Amino acid sequence: MSQTHTVLVVEDEHNIASFMTTVLTANEFHVLKAKTGAEALALNASYNPDVILLDLGLPDIDGQKVIKSIRESSDVPIIVLTARTHERDKVAALDLGADDYVTKPFGTSELLARIRTALRHAKNRGRKDSALQIGIYRAKGLTINYEKRRAYVDGKDIHLTQTEYNIVSLLSHYAGRVLTYDYIIRNIWGPLVGNDNQILRVNMANIRRKLEKNPAEPEYIFTEMGVGYRMLESD
Amino acid sequence: MKEKLLKLQKKYFPVSLMDTLLTVGIFAVVILICFLLTRWVKNNHLFISILLIAAVFLVARYTKGYLYGIITAGLGTVAVRFVFSDLYRQLTQAGFPLATLSVVALAVLTSTLTIQMRHYTHMRREADREKIRGNLLRAISHDLRTPLTSILGAASAIIENDKVLSRESRLKLLSEVREDAQWLIRMVENLLTVTRIDGERNMKIIKTDEAVEEVVSEAVSKFKKRFPDHRLDVLVPQELLLIPMDAVLIEQVLINLLENAVTHGKGATLISLLVYVQGKNAVFEVADNGAGIPEQVLPYIFDGLYKQRSEAKYEAKNNMGIGLSVCATIIKAHNGYMMAENREGGGALFRFTIPLEVKRKK
């Protein structure tokens, strides 16, 4: 990374904050630490970090409320750290504007990958609508040509239907990030479909059969159980 | 005050459809027999009173509270007064009220006994459950202590011998710390699941239609993250299979079984995960080509670790005990079936089923 990015770590458990700081510093991030929600909001206002790592279980304010307050004034990428096994918290955090989540316990490589993805998306955010509609997505054997609206695996056109292409293209624009079922459904079918996941599930099953060698061992689109889908980061 | 009365009513005079039907049923059968008796047997008075008393006893014994017993006693006396008037005439003037009183007393006494008996059974079941919980806690604490001791030991060794430790031995100690911590996390996840579905009362899990291939693929990718070098063959049906289940729990069953194959299937080089449809069930199979399961362990394999522990010392690090009993609990909560066997060619095979559709049950 050419320029040093600042990461705000919001975590009340000292040991966890400490190991994250060590990893982040070793990977040339500048680290700010906050132990409470109030501290996090103050540090965010005065230092404008590039990424926020936010633990949902804080001693003073509920993590979800912290996300809400931050989103009122800033677009800074927020990655939620959650120990909770309940998917609802993750979905709620994402719906409130968090960019991604990492489930505790997490490996350091996973954490760093999520941060890099979030930084890259933040950089692209300004030109999302115009620039990303043209160009090409490439990861392993998968190529998506946005101009031709076609997807290829190992050079072969996989003949996606209109809807299938829209889903794949949406996921690829946010490659590396998890998109919730609701978000995908609203973007593809509009707000009137409601939150019936079935229609999305069936489409995903078809996409998987066209895209993946073995639907049970996907290489490109991964399921995040109870939350949504995540596409492989582009090369 | 009103609430208190209502509570008392609920405790001692509960009304339910089941009990009402039972009462009506028993009474109708007895009256029917009485009628048949009056037709064919002469001097039937004794039979009739004995049968009516039996009806009161049965109702008081098998319904909840006092209400139904007393009602039956009342119905019995009414029947004697107006239907079987031969019997009524036989009784002296003092005899009928006395008979009525004794029948009501019989109803009340039997109901009291029944209530006491229920209370006693309930207490004993609670005590049993407490005991199981205690055993489980003891076993778990023991299991947690082993890896914690080794983590503490390794960390202290690194800190205290900073200058003399070679890089290799430091890394070796650290990777052992990581391994133990991973084991602890899985153990805790399993325990959390147990508390989520523990006990017959809260066996309720929330089932939604999930795509089998998605559940399988997530389990497989988590497994591969932990054991990147292990060979795993996965096969799911060609058509999309949506099955009602708690996906997080089923994923955990799959991960437990896959990791189990690695940690306990000694010498396993190939693990396979197969899903297919058979009749009204989806069948999941996890097989390995390792050493298989020792015959003496096979009957207890899903019983949880407290039983296993008293058997031959099976394995020092016994996540298998808890892990597999958690699997069995989860599958049971899905109305499925789980079994383990040794394959003919060698290696262990675990198979479980999940019904394709939820049984509509009230």
JSON list of N, CA and C in Angstrom, two decimals, chain A residues 85-88 104-105 110 114 181 198 200-206 208-209 214-218 221-226 228-229, chain B residues 185 189 192 196 206 209-211 213-218 220-221 224-225 232-242 247-248 251:
[
{"chain": "A", "resi": 85, "resn": "THR", "atom": "N", "xyz": [-23.69, -15.35, 16.93]},
{"chain": "A", "resi": 85, "resn": "THR", "atom": "CA", "xyz": [-23.94, -16.32, 15.88]},
{"chain": "A", "resi": 85, "resn": "THR", "atom": "C", "xyz": [-25.21, -15.99, 15.14]},
{"chain": "A", "resi": 86, "resn": "HIS", "atom": "N", "xyz": [-26.01, -15.10, 15.71]},
{"chain": "A", "resi": 86, "resn": "HIS", "atom": "CA", "xyz": [-27.28, -14.81, 15.07]},
{"chain": "A", "resi": 86, "resn": "HIS", "atom": "C", "xyz": [-27.11, -13.92, 13.85]},
{"chain": "A", "resi": 87, "resn": "GLU", "atom": "N", "xyz": [-27.65, -14.41, 12.75]},
{"chain": "A", "resi": 87, "resn": "GLU", "atom": "CA", "xyz": [-27.45, -13.72, 11.48]},
{"chain": "A", "resi": 87, "resn": "GLU", "atom": "C", "xyz": [-28.20, -12.40, 11.47]},
{"chain": "A", "resi": 88, "resn": "ARG", "atom": "N", "xyz": [-29.23, -12.32, 12.30]},
{"chain": "A", "resi": 88, "resn": "ARG", "atom": "CA", "xyz": [-30.06, -11.13, 12.27]},
{"chain": "A", "resi": 88, "resn": "ARG", "atom": "C", "xyz": [-29.25, -9.86, 12.58]},
{"chain": "A", "resi": 104, "resn": "LYS", "atom": "N", "xyz": [-16.33, -13.21, 14.67]},
{"chain": "A", "resi": 104, "resn": "LYS", "atom": "CA", "xyz": [-15.32, -13.69, 15.61]},
{"chain": "A", "resi": 104, "resn": "LYS", "atom": "C", "xyz": [-15.55, -15.16, 15.88]},
{"chain": "A", "resi": 105, "resn": "PRO", "atom": "N", "xyz": [-14.57, -15.98, 15.99]},
{"chain": "A", "resi": 105, "resn": "PRO", "atom": "CA", "xyz": [-13.16, -15.65, 15.85]},
{"chain": "A", "resi": 105, "resn": "PRO", "atom": "C", "xyz": [-12.75, -15.60, 14.38]},
{"chain": "A", "resi": 110, "resn": "GLU", "atom": "N", "xyz": [-8.08, -12.95, 6.94]},
{"chain": "A", "resi": 110, "resn": "GLU", "atom": "CA", "xyz": [-9.46, -12.63, 6.60]},
{"chain": "A", "resi": 110, "resn": "GLU", "atom": "C", "xyz": [-9.75, -11.16, 6.91]},
{"chain": "A", "resi": 114, "resn": "ARG", "atom": "N", "xyz": [-10.72, -8.16, 4.21]},
{"chain": "A", "resi": 114, "resn": "ARG", "atom": "CA", "xyz": [-11.96, -7.36, 4.31]},
{"chain": "A", "resi": 114, "resn": "ARG", "atom": "C", "xyz": [-11.64, -5.87, 4.31]},
{"chain": "A", "resi": 181, "resn": "TYR", "atom": "N", "xyz": [-29.66, -10.61, 1.05]},
{"chain": "A", "resi": 181, "resn": "TYR", "atom": "CA", "xyz": [-30.75, -11.06, 0.18]},
{"chain": "A", "resi": 181, "resn": "TYR", "atom": "C", "xyz": [-31.64, -9.88, -0.21]},
{"chain": "A", "resi": 198, "resn": "GLN", "atom": "N", "xyz": [-37.10, -16.97, -2.08]},
{"chain": "A", "resi": 198, "resn": "GLN", "atom": "CA", "xyz": [-37.19, -18.13, -2.96]},
{"chain": "A", "resi": 198, "resn": "GLN", "atom": "C", "xyz": [-36.77, -17.82, -4.40]},
{"chain": "A", "resi": 200, "resn": "LEU", "atom": "N", "xyz": [-34.87, -15.53, -5.49]},
{"chain": "A", "resi": 200, "resn": "LEU", "atom": "CA", "xyz": [-33.42, -15.31, -5.58]},
{"chain": "A", "resi": 200, "resn": "LEU", "atom": "C", "xyz": [-32.68, -16.64, -5.51]},
{"chain": "A", "resi": 201, "resn": "ARG", "atom": "N", "xyz": [-33.14, -17.50, -4.60]},
{"chain": "A", "resi": 201, "resn": "ARG", "atom": "CA", "xyz": [-32.50, -18.81, -4.42]},
{"chain": "A", "resi": 201, "resn": "ARG", "atom": "C", "xyz": [-32.49, -19.61, -5.72]},
{"chain": "A", "resi": 202, "resn": "VAL", "atom": "N", "xyz": [-33.66, -19.61, -6.38]},
{"chain": "A", "resi": 202, "resn": "VAL", "atom": "CA", "xyz": [-33.78, -20.39, -7.60]},
{"chain": "A", "resi": 202, "resn": "VAL", "atom": "C", "xyz": [-32.84, -19.84, -8.67]},
{"chain": "A", "resi": 203, "resn": "ASN", "atom": "N", "xyz": [-32.81, -18.50, -8.80]},
{"chain": "A", "resi": 203, "resn": "ASN", "atom": "CA", "xyz": [-31.91, -17.89, -9.76]},
{"chain": "A", "resi": 203, "resn": "ASN", "atom": "C", "xyz": [-30.45, -18.19, -9.45]},
{"chain": "A", "resi": 204, "resn": "MET", "atom": "N", "xyz": [-30.11, -18.12, -8.14]},
{"chain": "A", "resi": 204, "resn": "MET", "atom": "CA", "xyz": [-28.73, -18.41, -7.74]},
{"chain": "A", "resi": 204, "resn": "MET", "atom": "C", "xyz": [-28.37, -19.85, -8.08]},
{"chain": "A", "resi": 205, "resn": "ALA", "atom": "N", "xyz": [-29.32, -20.76, -7.88]},
{"chain": "A", "resi": 205, "resn": "ALA", "atom": "CA", "xyz": [-29.05, -22.17, -8.18]},
{"chain": "A", "resi": 205, "resn": "ALA", "atom": "C", "xyz": [-28.73, -22.33, -9.67]},
{"chain": "A", "resi": 206, "resn": "ASN", "atom": "N", "xyz": [-29.49, -21.63, -10.52]},
{"chain": "A", "resi": 206, "resn": "ASN", "atom": "CA", "xyz": [-29.24, -21.71, -11.96]},
{"chain": "A", "resi": 206, "resn": "ASN", "atom": "C", "xyz": [-27.89, -21.11, -12.32]},
{"chain": "A", "resi": 208, "resn": "ARG", "atom": "N", "xyz": [-25.32, -20.85, -10.44]},
{"chain": "A", "resi": 208, "resn": "ARG", "atom": "CA", "xyz": [-24.28, -21.73, -9.93]},
{"chain": "A", "resi": 208, "resn": "ARG", "atom": "C", "xyz": [-24.01, -22.87, -10.92]},
{"chain": "A", "resi": 209, "resn": "ARG", "atom": "N", "xyz": [-25.06, -23.41, -11.48]},
{"chain": "A", "resi": 209, "resn": "ARG", "atom": "CA", "xyz": [-24.88, -24.52, -12.40]},
{"chain": "A", "resi": 209, "resn": "ARG", "atom": "C", "xyz": [-24.20, -24.09, -13.71]},
{"chain": "A", "resi": 214, "resn": "ASN", "atom": "N", "xyz": [-18.54, -27.39, -9.67]},
{"chain": "A", "resi": 214, "resn": "ASN", "atom": "CA", "xyz": [-19.33, -28.20, -8.74]},
{"chain": "A", "resi": 214, "resn": "ASN", "atom": "C", "xyz": [-20.13, -27.24, -7.85]},
{"chain": "A", "resi": 215, "resn": "PRO", "atom": "N", "xyz": [-21.46, -27.28, -7.97]},
{"chain": "A", "resi": 215, "resn": "PRO", "atom": "CA", "xyz": [-22.27, -26.32, -7.21]},
{"chain": "A", "resi": 215, "resn": "PRO", "atom": "C", "xyz": [-22.04, -26.41, -5.70]},
{"chain": "A", "resi": 216, "resn": "ALA", "atom": "N", "xyz": [-21.56, -27.56, -5.23]},
{"chain": "A", "resi": 216, "resn": "ALA", "atom": "CA", "xyz": [-21.32, -27.71, -3.79]},
{"chain": "A", "resi": 216, "resn": "ALA", "atom": "C", "xyz": [-19.96, -27.17, -3.37]},
{"chain": "A", "resi": 217, "resn": "GLU", "atom": "N", "xyz": [-19.10, -26.90, -4.37]},
{"chain": "A", "resi": 217, "resn": "GLU", "atom": "CA", "xyz": [-17.80, -26.31, -4.04]},
{"chain": "A", "resi": 217, "resn": "GLU", "atom": "C", "xyz": [-17.56, -25.09, -4.92]},
{"chain": "A", "resi": 218, "resn": "PRO", "atom": "N", "xyz": [-18.32, -24.01, -4.67]},
{"chain": "A", "resi": 218, "resn": "PRO", "atom": "CA", "xyz": [-18.25, -22.85, -5.56]},
{"chain": "A", "resi": 218, "resn": "PRO", "atom": "C", "xyz": [-16.88, -22.17, -5.49]},
{"chain": "A", "resi": 221, "resn": "ILE", "atom": "N", "xyz": [-19.01, -17.54, -6.45]},
{"chain": "A", "resi": 221, "resn": "ILE", "atom": "CA", "xyz": [-20.02, -16.90, -5.61]},
{"chain": "A", "resi": 221, "resn": "ILE", "atom": "C", "xyz": [-20.26, -17.75, -4.38]},
{"chain": "A", "resi": 222, "resn": "PHE", "atom": "N", "xyz": [-20.08, -17.13, -3.21]},
{"chain": "A", "resi": 222, "resn": "PHE", "atom": "CA", "xyz": [-20.17, -17.87, -1.96]},
{"chain": "A", "resi": 222, "resn": "PHE", "atom": "C", "xyz": [-21.43, -17.48, -1.19]},
{"chain": "A", "resi": 223, "resn": "THR", "atom": "N", "xyz": [-21.97, -18.46, -0.50]},
{"chain": "A", "resi": 223, "resn": "THR", "atom": "CA", "xyz": [-23.15, -18.22, 0.32]},
{"chain": "A", "resi": 223, "resn": "THR", "atom": "C", "xyz": [-22.71, -17.81, 1.72]},
{"chain": "A", "resi": 224, "resn": "GLU", "atom": "N", "xyz": [-23.31, -16.77, 2.24]},
{"chain": "A", "resi": 224, "resn": "GLU", "atom": "CA", "xyz": [-23.14, -16.45, 3.65]},
{"chain": "A", "resi": 224, "resn": "GLU", "atom": "C", "xyz": [-24.48, -16.78, 4.28]},
{"chain": "A", "resi": 225, "resn": "MET", "atom": "N", "xyz": [-24.52, -17.91, 4.94]},
{"chain": "A", "resi": 225, "resn": "MET", "atom": "CA", "xyz": [-25.78, -18.47, 5.41]},
{"chain": "A", "resi": 225, "resn": "MET", "atom": "C", "xyz": [-26.62, -17.48, 6.21]},
{"chain": "A", "resi": 226, "resn": "GLY", "atom": "N", "xyz": [-27.85, -17.30, 5.78]},
{"chain": "A", "resi": 226, "resn": "GLY", "atom": "CA", "xyz": [-28.76, -16.42, 6.52]},
{"chain": "A", "resi": 226, "resn": "GLY", "atom": "C", "xyz": [-28.53, -14.95, 6.26]},
{"chain": "A", "resi": 228, "resn": "GLY", "atom": "N", "xyz": [-26.52, -13.48, 2.97]},
{"chain": "A", "resi": 228, "resn": "GLY", "atom": "CA", "xyz": [-26.57, -13.13, 1.57]},
{"chain": "A", "resi": 228, "resn": "GLY", "atom": "C", "xyz": [-25.49, -13.83, 0.77]},
{"chain": "A", "resi": 229, "resn": "TYR", "atom": "N", "xyz": [-24.99, -13.17, -0.28]},
{"chain": "A", "resi": 229, "resn": "TYR", "atom": "CA", "xyz": [-23.98, -13.77, -1.14]},
{"chain": "A", "resi": 229, "resn": "TYR", "atom": "C", "xyz": [-22.77, -12.84, -1.26]},
{"chain": "B", "resi": 185, "resn": "ILE", "atom": "N", "xyz": [-12.72, -23.27, 20.58]},
{"chain": "B", "resi": 185, "resn": "ILE", "atom": "CA", "xyz": [-13.80, -22.52, 19.96]},
{"chain": "B", "resi": 185, "resn": "ILE", "atom": "C", "xyz": [-14.89, -23.43, 19.43]},
{"chain": "B", "resi": 189, "resn": "GLU", "atom": "N", "xyz": [-18.75, -23.59, 20.57]},
{"chain": "B", "resi": 189, "resn": "GLU", "atom": "CA", "xyz": [-19.85, -23.47, 19.62]},
{"chain": "B", "resi": 189, "resn": "GLU", "atom": "C", "xyz": [-20.84, -24.62, 19.78]},
{"chain": "B", "resi": 192, "resn": "LEU", "atom": "N", "xyz": [-22.90, -24.07, 22.88]},
{"chain": "B", "resi": 192, "resn": "LEU", "atom": "CA", "xyz": [-23.93, -23.05, 22.67]},
{"chain": "B", "resi": 192, "resn": "LEU", "atom": "C", "xyz": [-25.13, -23.66, 21.96]},
{"chain": "B", "resi": 196, "resn": "ARG", "atom": "N", "xyz": [-29.04, -24.14, 23.08]},
{"chain": "B", "resi": 196, "resn": "ARG", "atom": "CA", "xyz": [-30.10, -23.59, 22.24]},
{"chain": "B", "resi": 196, "resn": "ARG", "atom": "C", "xyz": [-31.24, -24.57, 22.04]},
{"chain": "B", "resi": 206, "resn": "ILE", "atom": "N", "xyz": [-36.24, -23.06, 14.51]},
{"chain": "B", "resi": 206, "resn": "ILE", "atom": "CA", "xyz": [-36.95, -22.37, 13.44]},
{"chain": "B", "resi": 206, "resn": "ILE", "atom": "C", "xyz": [-36.46, -22.91, 12.11]},
{"chain": "B", "resi": 209, "resn": "ASP", "atom": "N", "xyz": [-37.01, -22.90, 4.46]},
{"chain": "B", "resi": 209, "resn": "ASP", "atom": "CA", "xyz": [-36.55, -23.62, 3.28]},
{"chain": "B", "resi": 209, "resn": "ASP", "atom": "C", "xyz": [-35.15, -23.16, 2.90]},
{"chain": "B", "resi": 210, "resn": "GLU", "atom": "N", "xyz": [-34.21, -24.08, 2.87]},
{"chain": "B", "resi": 210, "resn": "GLU", "atom": "CA", "xyz": [-32.83, -23.72, 2.53]},
{"chain": "B", "resi": 210, "resn": "GLU", "atom": "C", "xyz": [-32.36, -24.61, 1.38]},
{"chain": "B", "resi": 211, "resn": "ALA", "atom": "N", "xyz": [-31.49, -24.03, 0.55]},
{"chain": "B", "resi": 211, "resn": "ALA", "atom": "CA", "xyz": [-30.91, -24.81, -0.54]},
{"chain": "B", "resi": 211, "resn": "ALA", "atom": "C", "xyz": [-29.80, -25.68, 0.03]},
{"chain": "B", "resi": 213, "resn": "GLU", "atom": "N", "xyz": [-27.43, -27.26, -1.40]},
{"chain": "B", "resi": 213, "resn": "GLU", "atom": "CA", "xyz": [-26.09, -27.01, -1.93]},
{"chain": "B", "resi": 213, "resn": "GLU", "atom": "C", "xyz": [-25.42, -25.80, -1.26]},
{"chain": "B", "resi": 214, "resn": "GLU", "atom": "N", "xyz": [-26.25, -24.83, -0.82]},
{"chain": "B", "resi": 214, "resn": "GLU", "atom": "CA", "xyz": [-25.65, -23.66, -0.15]},
{"chain": "B", "resi": 214, "resn": "GLU", "atom": "C", "xyz": [-25.14, -24.03, 1.23]},
{"chain": "B", "resi": 215, "resn": "VAL", "atom": "N", "xyz": [-25.94, -24.82, 1.94]},
{"chain": "B", "resi": 215, "resn": "VAL", "atom": "CA", "xyz": [-25.52, -25.25, 3.27]},
{"chain": "B", "resi": 215, "resn": "VAL", "atom": "C", "xyz": [-24.25, -26.09, 3.17]},
{"chain": "B", "resi": 216, "resn": "VAL", "atom": "N", "xyz": [-24.28, -27.04, 2.22]},
{"chain": "B", "resi": 216, "resn": "VAL", "atom": "CA", "xyz": [-23.13, -27.91, 2.03]},
{"chain": "B", "resi": 216, "resn": "VAL", "atom": "C", "xyz": [-21.90, -27.10, 1.65]},
{"chain": "B", "resi": 217, "resn": "SER", "atom": "N", "xyz": [-22.07, -26.17, 0.71]},
{"chain": "B", "resi": 217, "resn": "SER", "atom": "CA", "xyz": [-20.89, -25.45, 0.23]},
{"chain": "B", "resi": 217, "resn": "SER", "atom": "C", "xyz": [-20.29, -24.59, 1.32]},
{"chain": "B", "resi": 218, "resn": "GLU", "atom": "N", "xyz": [-21.14, -24.02, 2.18]},
{"chain": "B", "resi": 218, "resn": "GLU", "atom": "CA", "xyz": [-20.56, -23.21, 3.25]},
{"chain": "B", "resi": 218, "resn": "GLU", "atom": "C", "xyz": [-19.81, -24.09, 4.25]},
{"chain": "B", "resi": 220, "resn": "VAL", "atom": "N", "xyz": [-18.39, -26.91, 3.58]},
{"chain": "B", "resi": 220, "resn": "VAL", "atom": "CA", "xyz": [-17.17, -27.37, 2.91]},
{"chain": "B", "resi": 220, "resn": "VAL", "atom": "C", "xyz": [-16.11, -26.28, 2.90]},
{"chain": "B", "resi": 221, "resn": "SER", "atom": "N", "xyz": [-16.53, -25.02, 2.62]},
{"chain": "B", "resi": 221, "resn": "SER", "atom": "CA", "xyz": [-15.51, -23.98, 2.54]},
{"chain": "B", "resi": 221, "resn": "SER", "atom": "C", "xyz": [-14.92, -23.69, 3.91]},
{"chain": "B", "resi": 224, "resn": "LYS", "atom": "N", "xyz": [-12.47, -26.45, 4.51]},
{"chain": "B", "resi": 224, "resn": "LYS", "atom": "CA", "xyz": [-11.25, -26.33, 3.70]},
{"chain": "B", "resi": 224, "resn": "LYS", "atom": "C", "xyz": [-10.32, -25.25, 4.23]},
{"chain": "B", "resi": 225, "resn": "LYS", "atom": "N", "xyz": [-10.93, -24.23, 4.85]},
{"chain": "B", "resi": 225, "resn": "LYS", "atom": "CA", "xyz": [-10.11, -23.18, 5.43]},
{"chain": "B", "resi": 225, "resn": "LYS", "atom": "C", "xyz": [-9.24, -23.76, 6.54]},
{"chain": "B", "resi": 232, "resn": "LEU", "atom": "N", "xyz": [-11.25, -33.81, -0.23]},
{"chain": "B", "resi": 232, "resn": "LEU", "atom": "CA", "xyz": [-12.67, -33.95, 0.09]},
{"chain": "B", "resi": 232, "resn": "LEU", "atom": "C", "xyz": [-13.47, -33.96, -1.20]},
{"chain": "B", "resi": 233, "resn": "ASP", "atom": "N", "xyz": [-14.24, -35.02, -1.42]},
{"chain": "B", "resi": 233, "resn": "ASP", "atom": "CA", "xyz": [-15.10, -35.10, -2.59]},
{"chain": "B", "resi": 233, "resn": "ASP", "atom": "C", "xyz": [-16.53, -34.78, -2.18]},
{"chain": "B", "resi": 234, "resn": "VAL", "atom": "N", "xyz": [-17.15, -33.86, -2.91]},
{"chain": "B", "resi": 234, "resn": "VAL", "atom": "CA", "xyz": [-18.51, -33.46, -2.55]},
{"chain": "B", "resi": 234, "resn": "VAL", "atom": "C", "xyz": [-19.43, -33.69, -3.73]},
{"chain": "B", "resi": 235, "resn": "LEU", "atom": "N", "xyz": [-20.58, -34.28, -3.47]},
{"chain": "B", "resi": 235, "resn": "LEU", "atom": "CA", "xyz": [-21.56, -34.48, -4.52]},
{"chain": "B", "resi": 235, "resn": "LEU", "atom": "C", "xyz": [-22.96, -34.16, -4.00]},
{"chain": "B", "resi": 236, "resn": "VAL", "atom": "N", "xyz": [-23.64, -33.22, -4.66]},
{"chain": "B", "resi": 236, "resn": "VAL", "atom": "CA", "xyz": [-25.03, -32.91, -4.29]},
{"chain": "B", "resi": 236, "resn": "VAL", "atom": "C", "xyz": [-25.91, -33.18, -5.50]},
{"chain": "B", "resi": 237, "resn": "PRO", "atom": "N", "xyz": [-27.23, -33.30, -5.30]},
{"chain": "B", "resi": 237, "resn": "PRO", "atom": "CA", "xyz": [-28.11, -33.59, -6.43]},
{"chain": "B", "resi": 237, "resn": "PRO", "atom": "C", "xyz": [-28.05, -32.52, -7.51]},
{"chain": "B", "resi": 238, "resn": "GLN", "atom": "N", "xyz": [-28.28, -32.92, -8.75]},
{"chain": "B", "resi": 238, "resn": "GLN", "atom": "CA", "xyz": [-28.26, -31.97, -9.86]},
{"chain": "B", "resi": 238, "resn": "GLN", "atom": "C", "xyz": [-29.37, -30.92, -9.71]},
{"chain": "B", "resi": 239, "resn": "GLU", "atom": "N", "xyz": [-30.56, -31.36, -9.27]},
{"chain": "B", "resi": 239, "resn": "GLU", "atom": "CA", "xyz": [-31.64, -30.38, -9.16]},
{"chain": "B", "resi": 239, "resn": "GLU", "atom": "C", "xyz": [-31.55, -29.63, -7.84]},
{"chain": "B", "resi": 240, "resn": "LEU", "atom": "N", "xyz": [-32.11, -28.43, -7.82]},
{"chain": "B", "resi": 240, "resn": "LEU", "atom": "CA", "xyz": [-32.08, -27.62, -6.60]},
{"chain": "B", "resi": 240, "resn": "LEU", "atom": "C", "xyz": [-32.96, -28.28, -5.55]},
{"chain": "B", "resi": 241, "resn": "LEU", "atom": "N", "xyz": [-32.41, -28.47, -4.36]},
{"chain": "B", "resi": 241, "resn": "LEU", "atom": "CA", "xyz": [-33.13, -29.15, -3.30]},
{"chain": "B", "resi": 241, "resn": "LEU", "atom": "C", "xyz": [-33.36, -28.17, -2.16]},
{"chain": "B", "resi": 242, "resn": "LEU", "atom": "N", "xyz": [-34.63, -27.78, -1.96]},
{"chain": "B", "resi": 242, "resn": "LEU", "atom": "CA", "xyz": [-34.94, -26.87, -0.85]},
{"chain": "B", "resi": 242, "resn": "LEU", "atom": "C", "xyz": [-35.59, -27.68, 0.27]},
{"chain": "B", "resi": 247, "resn": "ALA", "atom": "N", "xyz": [-30.49, -23.82, 9.03]},
{"chain": "B", "resi": 247, "resn": "ALA", "atom": "CA", "xyz": [-29.28, -24.00, 8.22]},
{"chain": "B", "resi": 247, "resn": "ALA", "atom": "C", "xyz": [-28.02, -23.94, 9.07]},
{"chain": "B", "resi": 248, "resn": "VAL", "atom": "N", "xyz": [-28.00, -23.04, 10.05]},
{"chain": "B", "resi": 248, "resn": "VAL", "atom": "CA", "xyz": [-26.79, -22.90, 10.87]},
{"chain": "B", "resi": 248, "resn": "VAL", "atom": "C", "xyz": [-26.50, -24.20, 11.62]},
{"chain": "B", "resi": 251, "resn": "GLU", "atom": "N", "xyz": [-25.39, -26.96, 9.16]},
{"chain": "B", "resi": 251, "resn": "GLU", "atom": "CA", "xyz": [-24.02, -26.68, 8.77]},
{"chain": "B", "resi": 251, "resn": "GLU", "atom": "C", "xyz": [-23.05, -27.16, 9.85]}
]
